[in-house]
PDB file of C-alpha atoms in Angstrom:
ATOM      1  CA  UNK A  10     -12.850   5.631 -27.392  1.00 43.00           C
ATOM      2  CA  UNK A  11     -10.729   2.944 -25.614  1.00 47.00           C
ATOM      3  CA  UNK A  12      -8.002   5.353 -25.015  1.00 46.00           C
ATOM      4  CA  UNK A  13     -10.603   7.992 -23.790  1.00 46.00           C
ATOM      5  CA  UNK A  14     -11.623   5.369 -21.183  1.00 41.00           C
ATOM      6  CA  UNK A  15      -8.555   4.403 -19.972  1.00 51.00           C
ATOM      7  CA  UNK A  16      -7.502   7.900 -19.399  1.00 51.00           C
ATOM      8  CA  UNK A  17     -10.478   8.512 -17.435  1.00 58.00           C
ATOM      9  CA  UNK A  18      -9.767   4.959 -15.238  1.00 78.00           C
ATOM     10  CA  UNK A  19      -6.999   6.362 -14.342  1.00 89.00           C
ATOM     11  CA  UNK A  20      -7.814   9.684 -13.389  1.00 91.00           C
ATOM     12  CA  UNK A  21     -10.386   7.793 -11.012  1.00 95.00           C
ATOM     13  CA  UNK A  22      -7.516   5.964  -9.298  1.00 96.00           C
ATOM     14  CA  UNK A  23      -5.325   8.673  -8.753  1.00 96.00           C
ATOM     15  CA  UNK A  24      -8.505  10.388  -7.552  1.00 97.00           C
ATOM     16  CA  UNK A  25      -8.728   7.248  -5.127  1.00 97.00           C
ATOM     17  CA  UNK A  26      -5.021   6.980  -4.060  1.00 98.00           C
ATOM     18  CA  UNK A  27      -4.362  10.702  -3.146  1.00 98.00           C
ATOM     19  CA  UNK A  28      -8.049  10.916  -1.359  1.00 98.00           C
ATOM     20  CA  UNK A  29      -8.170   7.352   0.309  1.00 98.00           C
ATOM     21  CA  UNK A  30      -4.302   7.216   0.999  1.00 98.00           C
ATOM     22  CA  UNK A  31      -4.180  10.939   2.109  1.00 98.00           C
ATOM     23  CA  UNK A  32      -7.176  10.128   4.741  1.00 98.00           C
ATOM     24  CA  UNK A  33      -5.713   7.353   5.590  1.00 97.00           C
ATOM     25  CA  UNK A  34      -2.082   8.984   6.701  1.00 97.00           C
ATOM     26  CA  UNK A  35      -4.349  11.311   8.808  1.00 97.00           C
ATOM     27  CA  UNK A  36      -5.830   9.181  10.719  1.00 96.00           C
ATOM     28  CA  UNK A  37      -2.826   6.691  11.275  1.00 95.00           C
ATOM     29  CA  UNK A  38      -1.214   8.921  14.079  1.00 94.00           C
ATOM     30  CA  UNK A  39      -4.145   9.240  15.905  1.00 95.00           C
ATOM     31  CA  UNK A  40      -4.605   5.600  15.831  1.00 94.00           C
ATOM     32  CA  UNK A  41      -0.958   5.256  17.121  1.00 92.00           C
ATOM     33  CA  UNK A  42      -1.538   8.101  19.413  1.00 93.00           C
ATOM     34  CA  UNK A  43      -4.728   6.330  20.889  1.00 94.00           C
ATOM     35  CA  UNK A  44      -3.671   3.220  21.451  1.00 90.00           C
ATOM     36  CA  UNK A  45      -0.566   4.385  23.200  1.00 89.00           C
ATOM     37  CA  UNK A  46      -2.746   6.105  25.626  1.00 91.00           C
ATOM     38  CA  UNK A  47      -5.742   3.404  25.598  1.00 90.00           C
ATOM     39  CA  UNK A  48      -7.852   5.953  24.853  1.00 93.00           C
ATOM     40  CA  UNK A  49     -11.452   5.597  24.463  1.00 92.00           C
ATOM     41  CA  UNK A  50     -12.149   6.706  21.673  1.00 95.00           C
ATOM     42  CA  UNK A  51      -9.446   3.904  19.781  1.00 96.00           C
ATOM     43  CA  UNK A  52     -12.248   2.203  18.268  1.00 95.00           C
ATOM     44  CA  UNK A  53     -13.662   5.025  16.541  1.00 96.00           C
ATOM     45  CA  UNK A  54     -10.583   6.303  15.054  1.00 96.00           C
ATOM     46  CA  UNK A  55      -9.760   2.218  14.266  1.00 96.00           C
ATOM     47  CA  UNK A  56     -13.107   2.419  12.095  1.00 97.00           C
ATOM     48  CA  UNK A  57     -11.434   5.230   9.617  1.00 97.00           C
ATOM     49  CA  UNK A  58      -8.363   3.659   9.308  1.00 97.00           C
ATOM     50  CA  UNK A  59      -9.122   1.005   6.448  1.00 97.00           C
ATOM     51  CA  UNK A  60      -8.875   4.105   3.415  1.00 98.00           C
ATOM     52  CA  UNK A  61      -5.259   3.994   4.143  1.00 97.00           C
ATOM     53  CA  UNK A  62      -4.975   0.300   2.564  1.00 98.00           C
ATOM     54  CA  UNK A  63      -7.296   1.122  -0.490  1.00 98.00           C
ATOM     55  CA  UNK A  64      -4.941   4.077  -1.679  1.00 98.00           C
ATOM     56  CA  UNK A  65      -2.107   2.161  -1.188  1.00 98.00           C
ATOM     57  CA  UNK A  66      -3.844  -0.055  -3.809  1.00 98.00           C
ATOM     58  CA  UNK A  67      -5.187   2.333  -5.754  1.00 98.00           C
ATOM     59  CA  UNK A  68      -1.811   3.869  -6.114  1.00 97.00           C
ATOM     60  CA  UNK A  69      -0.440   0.460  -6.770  1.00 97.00           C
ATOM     61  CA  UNK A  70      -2.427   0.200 -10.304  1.00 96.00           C
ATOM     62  CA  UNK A  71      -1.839   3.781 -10.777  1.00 96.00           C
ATOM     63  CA  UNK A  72       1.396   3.566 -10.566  1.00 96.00           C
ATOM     64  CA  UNK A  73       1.583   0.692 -12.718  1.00 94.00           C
ATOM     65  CA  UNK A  74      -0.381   1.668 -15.662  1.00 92.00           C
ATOM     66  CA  UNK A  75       2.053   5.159 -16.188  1.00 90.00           C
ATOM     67  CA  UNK A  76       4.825   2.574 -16.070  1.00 88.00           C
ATOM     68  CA  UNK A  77       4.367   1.516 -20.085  1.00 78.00           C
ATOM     69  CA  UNK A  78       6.258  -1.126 -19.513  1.00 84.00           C
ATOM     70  CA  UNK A  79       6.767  -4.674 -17.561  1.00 88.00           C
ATOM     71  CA  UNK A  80       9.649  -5.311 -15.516  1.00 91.00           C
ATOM     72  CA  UNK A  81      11.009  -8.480 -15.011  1.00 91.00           C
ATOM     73  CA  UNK A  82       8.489 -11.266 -14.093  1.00 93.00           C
ATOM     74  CA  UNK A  83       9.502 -11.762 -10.714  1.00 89.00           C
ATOM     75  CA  UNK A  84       9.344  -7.977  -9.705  1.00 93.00           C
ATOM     76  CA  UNK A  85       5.322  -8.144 -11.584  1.00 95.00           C
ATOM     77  CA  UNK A  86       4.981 -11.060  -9.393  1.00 96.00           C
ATOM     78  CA  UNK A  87       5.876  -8.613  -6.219  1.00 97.00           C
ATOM     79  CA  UNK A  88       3.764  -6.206  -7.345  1.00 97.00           C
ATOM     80  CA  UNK A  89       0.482  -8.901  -7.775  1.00 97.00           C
ATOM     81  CA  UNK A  90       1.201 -10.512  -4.478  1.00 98.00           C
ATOM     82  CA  UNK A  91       1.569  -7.130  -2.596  1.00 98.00           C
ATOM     83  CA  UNK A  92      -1.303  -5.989  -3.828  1.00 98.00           C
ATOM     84  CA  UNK A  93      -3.134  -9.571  -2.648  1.00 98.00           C
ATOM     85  CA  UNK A  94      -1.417  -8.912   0.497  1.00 98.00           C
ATOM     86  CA  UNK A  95      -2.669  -5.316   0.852  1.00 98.00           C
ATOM     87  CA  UNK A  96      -6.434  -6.465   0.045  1.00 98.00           C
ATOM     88  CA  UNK A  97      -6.264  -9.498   2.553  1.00 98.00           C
ATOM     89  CA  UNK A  98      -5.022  -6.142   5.051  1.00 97.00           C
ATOM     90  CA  UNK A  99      -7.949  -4.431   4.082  1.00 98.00           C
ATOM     91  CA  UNK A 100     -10.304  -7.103   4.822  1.00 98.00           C
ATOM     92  CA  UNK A 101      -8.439  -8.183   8.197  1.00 97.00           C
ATOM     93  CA  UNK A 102      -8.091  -3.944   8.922  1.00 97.00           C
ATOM     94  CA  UNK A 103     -12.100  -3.731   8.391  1.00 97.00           C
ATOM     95  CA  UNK A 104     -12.985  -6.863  10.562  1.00 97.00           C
ATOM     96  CA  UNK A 105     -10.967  -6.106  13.371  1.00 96.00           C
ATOM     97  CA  UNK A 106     -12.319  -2.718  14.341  1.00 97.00           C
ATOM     98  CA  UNK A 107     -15.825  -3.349  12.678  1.00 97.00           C
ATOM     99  CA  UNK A 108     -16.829  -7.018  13.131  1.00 96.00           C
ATOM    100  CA  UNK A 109     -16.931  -6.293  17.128  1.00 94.00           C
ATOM    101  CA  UNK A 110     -17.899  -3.356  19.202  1.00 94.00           C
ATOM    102  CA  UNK A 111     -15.069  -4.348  22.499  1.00 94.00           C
ATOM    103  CA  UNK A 112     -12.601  -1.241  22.585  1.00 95.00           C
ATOM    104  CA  UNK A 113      -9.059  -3.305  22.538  1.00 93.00           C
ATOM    105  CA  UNK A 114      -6.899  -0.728  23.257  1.00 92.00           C
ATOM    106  CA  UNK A 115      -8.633  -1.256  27.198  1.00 92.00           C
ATOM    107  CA  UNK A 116     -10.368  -4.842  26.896  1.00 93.00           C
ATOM    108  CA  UNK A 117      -8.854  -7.565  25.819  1.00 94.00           C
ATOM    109  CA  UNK A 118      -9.395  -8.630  22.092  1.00 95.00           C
ATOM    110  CA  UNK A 119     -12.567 -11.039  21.639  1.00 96.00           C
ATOM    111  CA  UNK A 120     -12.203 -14.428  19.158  1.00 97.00           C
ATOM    112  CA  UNK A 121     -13.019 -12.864  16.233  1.00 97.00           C
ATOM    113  CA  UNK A 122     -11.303  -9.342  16.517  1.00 97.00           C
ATOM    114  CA  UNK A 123      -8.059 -11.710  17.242  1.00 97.00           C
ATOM    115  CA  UNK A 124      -8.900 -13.820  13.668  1.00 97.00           C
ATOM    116  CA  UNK A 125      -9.129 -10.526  11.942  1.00 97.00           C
ATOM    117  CA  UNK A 126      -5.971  -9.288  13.566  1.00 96.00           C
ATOM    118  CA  UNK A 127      -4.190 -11.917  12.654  1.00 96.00           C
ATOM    119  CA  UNK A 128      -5.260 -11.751   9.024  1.00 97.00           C
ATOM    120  CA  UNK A 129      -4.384  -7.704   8.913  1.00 96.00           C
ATOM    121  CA  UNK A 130      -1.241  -8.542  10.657  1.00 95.00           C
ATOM    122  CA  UNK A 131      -0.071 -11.300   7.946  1.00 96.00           C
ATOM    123  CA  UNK A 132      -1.572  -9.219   5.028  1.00 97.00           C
ATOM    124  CA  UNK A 133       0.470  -6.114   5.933  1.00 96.00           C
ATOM    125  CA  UNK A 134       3.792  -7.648   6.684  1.00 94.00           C
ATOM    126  CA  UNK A 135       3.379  -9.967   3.616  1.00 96.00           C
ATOM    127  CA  UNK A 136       2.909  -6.449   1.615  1.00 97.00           C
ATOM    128  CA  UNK A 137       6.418  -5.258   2.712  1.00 96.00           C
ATOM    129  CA  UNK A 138       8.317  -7.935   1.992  1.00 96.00           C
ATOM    130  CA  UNK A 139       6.443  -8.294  -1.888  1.00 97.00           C
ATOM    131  CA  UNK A 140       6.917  -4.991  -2.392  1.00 97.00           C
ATOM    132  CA  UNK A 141      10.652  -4.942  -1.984  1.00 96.00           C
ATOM    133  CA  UNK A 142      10.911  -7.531  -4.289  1.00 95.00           C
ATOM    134  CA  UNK A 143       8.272  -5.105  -6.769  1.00 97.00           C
ATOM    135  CA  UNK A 144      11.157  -2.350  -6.170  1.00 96.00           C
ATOM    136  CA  UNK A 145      14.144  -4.364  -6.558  1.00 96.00           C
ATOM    137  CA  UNK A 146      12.753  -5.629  -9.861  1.00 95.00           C
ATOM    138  CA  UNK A 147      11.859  -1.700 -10.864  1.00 95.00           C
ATOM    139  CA  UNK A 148      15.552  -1.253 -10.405  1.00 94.00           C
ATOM    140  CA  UNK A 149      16.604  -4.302 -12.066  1.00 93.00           C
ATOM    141  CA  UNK A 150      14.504  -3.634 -15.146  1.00 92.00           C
ATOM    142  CA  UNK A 151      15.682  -0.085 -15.641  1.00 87.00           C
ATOM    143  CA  UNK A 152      12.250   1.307 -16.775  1.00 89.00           C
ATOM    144  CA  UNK A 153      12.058   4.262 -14.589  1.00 89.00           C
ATOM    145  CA  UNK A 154      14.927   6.117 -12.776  1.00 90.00           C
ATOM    146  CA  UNK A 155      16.321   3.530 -10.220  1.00 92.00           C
ATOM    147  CA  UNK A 156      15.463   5.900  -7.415  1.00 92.00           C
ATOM    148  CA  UNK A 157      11.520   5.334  -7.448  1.00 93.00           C
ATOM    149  CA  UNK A 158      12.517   2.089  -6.925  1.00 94.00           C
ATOM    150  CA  UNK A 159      14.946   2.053  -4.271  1.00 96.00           C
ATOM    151  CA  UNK A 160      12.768   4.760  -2.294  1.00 96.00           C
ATOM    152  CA  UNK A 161       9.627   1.748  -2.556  1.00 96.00           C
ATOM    153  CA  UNK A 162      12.248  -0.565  -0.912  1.00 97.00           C
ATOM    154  CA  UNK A 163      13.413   1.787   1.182  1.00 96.00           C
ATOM    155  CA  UNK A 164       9.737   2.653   2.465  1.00 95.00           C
ATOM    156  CA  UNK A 165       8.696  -0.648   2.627  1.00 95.00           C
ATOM    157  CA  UNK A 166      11.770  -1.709   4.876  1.00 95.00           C
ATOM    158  CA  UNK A 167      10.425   1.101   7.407  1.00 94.00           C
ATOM    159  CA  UNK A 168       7.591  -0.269   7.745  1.00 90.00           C
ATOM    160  CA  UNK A 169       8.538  -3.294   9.363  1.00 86.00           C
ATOM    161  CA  UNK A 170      10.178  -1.407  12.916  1.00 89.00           C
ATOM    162  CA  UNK A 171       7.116   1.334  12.533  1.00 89.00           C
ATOM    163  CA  UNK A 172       5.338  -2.073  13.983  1.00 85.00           C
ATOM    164  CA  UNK A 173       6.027  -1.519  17.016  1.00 84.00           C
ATOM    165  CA  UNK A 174       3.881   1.555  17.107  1.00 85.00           C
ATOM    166  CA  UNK A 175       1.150  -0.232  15.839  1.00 90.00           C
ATOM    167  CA  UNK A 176      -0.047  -3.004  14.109  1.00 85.00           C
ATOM    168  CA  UNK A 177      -0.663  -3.261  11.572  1.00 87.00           C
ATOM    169  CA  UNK A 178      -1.058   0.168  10.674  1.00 91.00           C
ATOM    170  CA  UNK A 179       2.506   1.636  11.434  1.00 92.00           C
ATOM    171  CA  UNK A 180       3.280  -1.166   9.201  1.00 93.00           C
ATOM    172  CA  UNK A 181       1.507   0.036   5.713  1.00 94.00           C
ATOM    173  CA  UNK A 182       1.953   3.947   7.058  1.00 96.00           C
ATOM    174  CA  UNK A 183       5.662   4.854   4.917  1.00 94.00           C
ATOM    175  CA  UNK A 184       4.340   2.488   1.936  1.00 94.00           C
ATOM    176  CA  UNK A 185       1.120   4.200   1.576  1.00 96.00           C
ATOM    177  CA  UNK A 186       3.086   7.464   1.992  1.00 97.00           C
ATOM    178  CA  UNK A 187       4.705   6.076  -1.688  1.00 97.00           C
ATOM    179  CA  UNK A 188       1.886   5.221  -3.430  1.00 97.00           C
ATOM    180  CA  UNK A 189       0.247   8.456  -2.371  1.00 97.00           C
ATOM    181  CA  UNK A 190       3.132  10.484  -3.289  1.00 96.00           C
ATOM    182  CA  UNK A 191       3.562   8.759  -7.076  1.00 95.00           C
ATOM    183  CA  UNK A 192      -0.164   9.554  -7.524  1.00 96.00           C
ATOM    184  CA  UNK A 193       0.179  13.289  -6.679  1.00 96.00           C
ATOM    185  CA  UNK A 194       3.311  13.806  -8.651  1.00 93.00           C
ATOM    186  CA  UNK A 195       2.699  11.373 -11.178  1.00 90.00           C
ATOM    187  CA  UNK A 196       5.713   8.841 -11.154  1.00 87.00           C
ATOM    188  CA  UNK A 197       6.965   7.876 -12.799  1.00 76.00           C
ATOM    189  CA  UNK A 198       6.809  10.300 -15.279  1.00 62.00           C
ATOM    190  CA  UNK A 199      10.215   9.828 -16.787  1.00 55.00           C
ATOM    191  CA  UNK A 200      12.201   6.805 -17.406  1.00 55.00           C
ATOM    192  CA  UNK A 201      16.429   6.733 -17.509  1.00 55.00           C
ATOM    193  CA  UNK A 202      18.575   7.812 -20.301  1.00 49.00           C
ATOM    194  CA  UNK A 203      18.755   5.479 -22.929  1.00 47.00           C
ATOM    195  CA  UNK A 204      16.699   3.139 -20.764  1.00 49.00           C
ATOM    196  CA  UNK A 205      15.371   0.273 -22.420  1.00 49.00           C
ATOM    197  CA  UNK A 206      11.678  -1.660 -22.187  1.00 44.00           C
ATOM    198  CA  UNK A 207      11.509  -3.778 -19.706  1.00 39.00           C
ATOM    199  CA  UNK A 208      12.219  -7.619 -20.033  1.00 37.00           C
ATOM    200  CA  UNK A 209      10.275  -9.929 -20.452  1.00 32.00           C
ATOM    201  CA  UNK A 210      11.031 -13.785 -18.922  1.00 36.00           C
ATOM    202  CA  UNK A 211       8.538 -15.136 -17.505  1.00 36.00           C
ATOM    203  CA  UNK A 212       4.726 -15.315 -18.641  1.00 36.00           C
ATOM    204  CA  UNK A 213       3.163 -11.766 -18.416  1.00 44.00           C
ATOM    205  CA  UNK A 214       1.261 -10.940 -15.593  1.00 52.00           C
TER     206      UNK A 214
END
């Protein structure tokens, strides 16, 4: 029965991640494409953008329950903090474009669009930076074929310069492109030869 339920939790999330995330990586051009312009209809598009964060996250937990095993503790503490990082995104993403009806790709930003800026700005770079550390420890533990790993750092580097398309949604647009791409071909869904279970020294997270 538990194992029944679990099974189906995760279906739902990879449901979430490749629906959410996939949405989301639609709509992020347009965003960048809008503001570039300082088109009109910014806002509206700015309004669809927050599914991009939640199947990042959902993709996240995905991810890790196929895993089957911990890496080190400072790569699960990446992993907990990016995903923090990514919610405190989502809440600063849905704030900015929601909490105020001003158009700030023409007008300038009011107070509180600027407060939820800044909180979607720090949430999204924070997310990067965690999950490099989150890939570097995949790598390190040697519980799934170093390249997912390295391809999460890899992605998550990119999304720092993709900033200056737009922020902060350039910045979480290569990382959710991960997390939706390990939820449609289920990664990891092999681990190393002769890999071993992950390590465990730190207190389990």
């Amino acid at each position: 029965m538990n194992s029944d339920l679990k099974i189906g939790n995760s279906s739902r999330l990879r449901l979430v991640a490749i629906a959410a995330g996939g949405f989301g990586l639609i709509i992020t051009p347009l965003l960048m494409a809008a503001v570039q312009v300082d088109a009109d209809w910014y806002l509206m598009v700015g309004r669809m953008h927050f599914p991009a964060y939640i199947g990042a996250m959902a993709g996240m937990l995905y991810f890790r329950r196929r895993l089957g095993a911990k890496p080190v503790f400072w790569g699960r503490l990446g992993f907990w903090l990016a995903f923090a990082a990514l919610f405190l995104g989502l809440v600063g993403d849905v704030g900015l474009f929601w909490s105020d009806n001003s158009n700030f790709a023409i007008e300038a930003l009011t107070t509180i669009q600027a407060f939820f800026f800044t909180v979607d700005l720090i949430g999204a770079g924070f997310a990067q930076v965690a999950l490099i550390y989150y890939g570097l420890g995949l790598v390190w533990s040697d519980i799934v074929r170093d390249r997912f790993g390295w391809w999460l750092v890899a992605l998550a580097v990119v999304g720092l310069p993709l900033s200056f398309l737009h922020v902060p949604a350039g910045t979480i647009f290569a990382t959710t492109v991960f997390w939706v791409a390990a939820a449609i071909w289920d990664w990891p869904s092999e681990r190393p030869q002769g890999g071993q279970p992950a390590s465990i020294d730190g207190p389990s997270l």
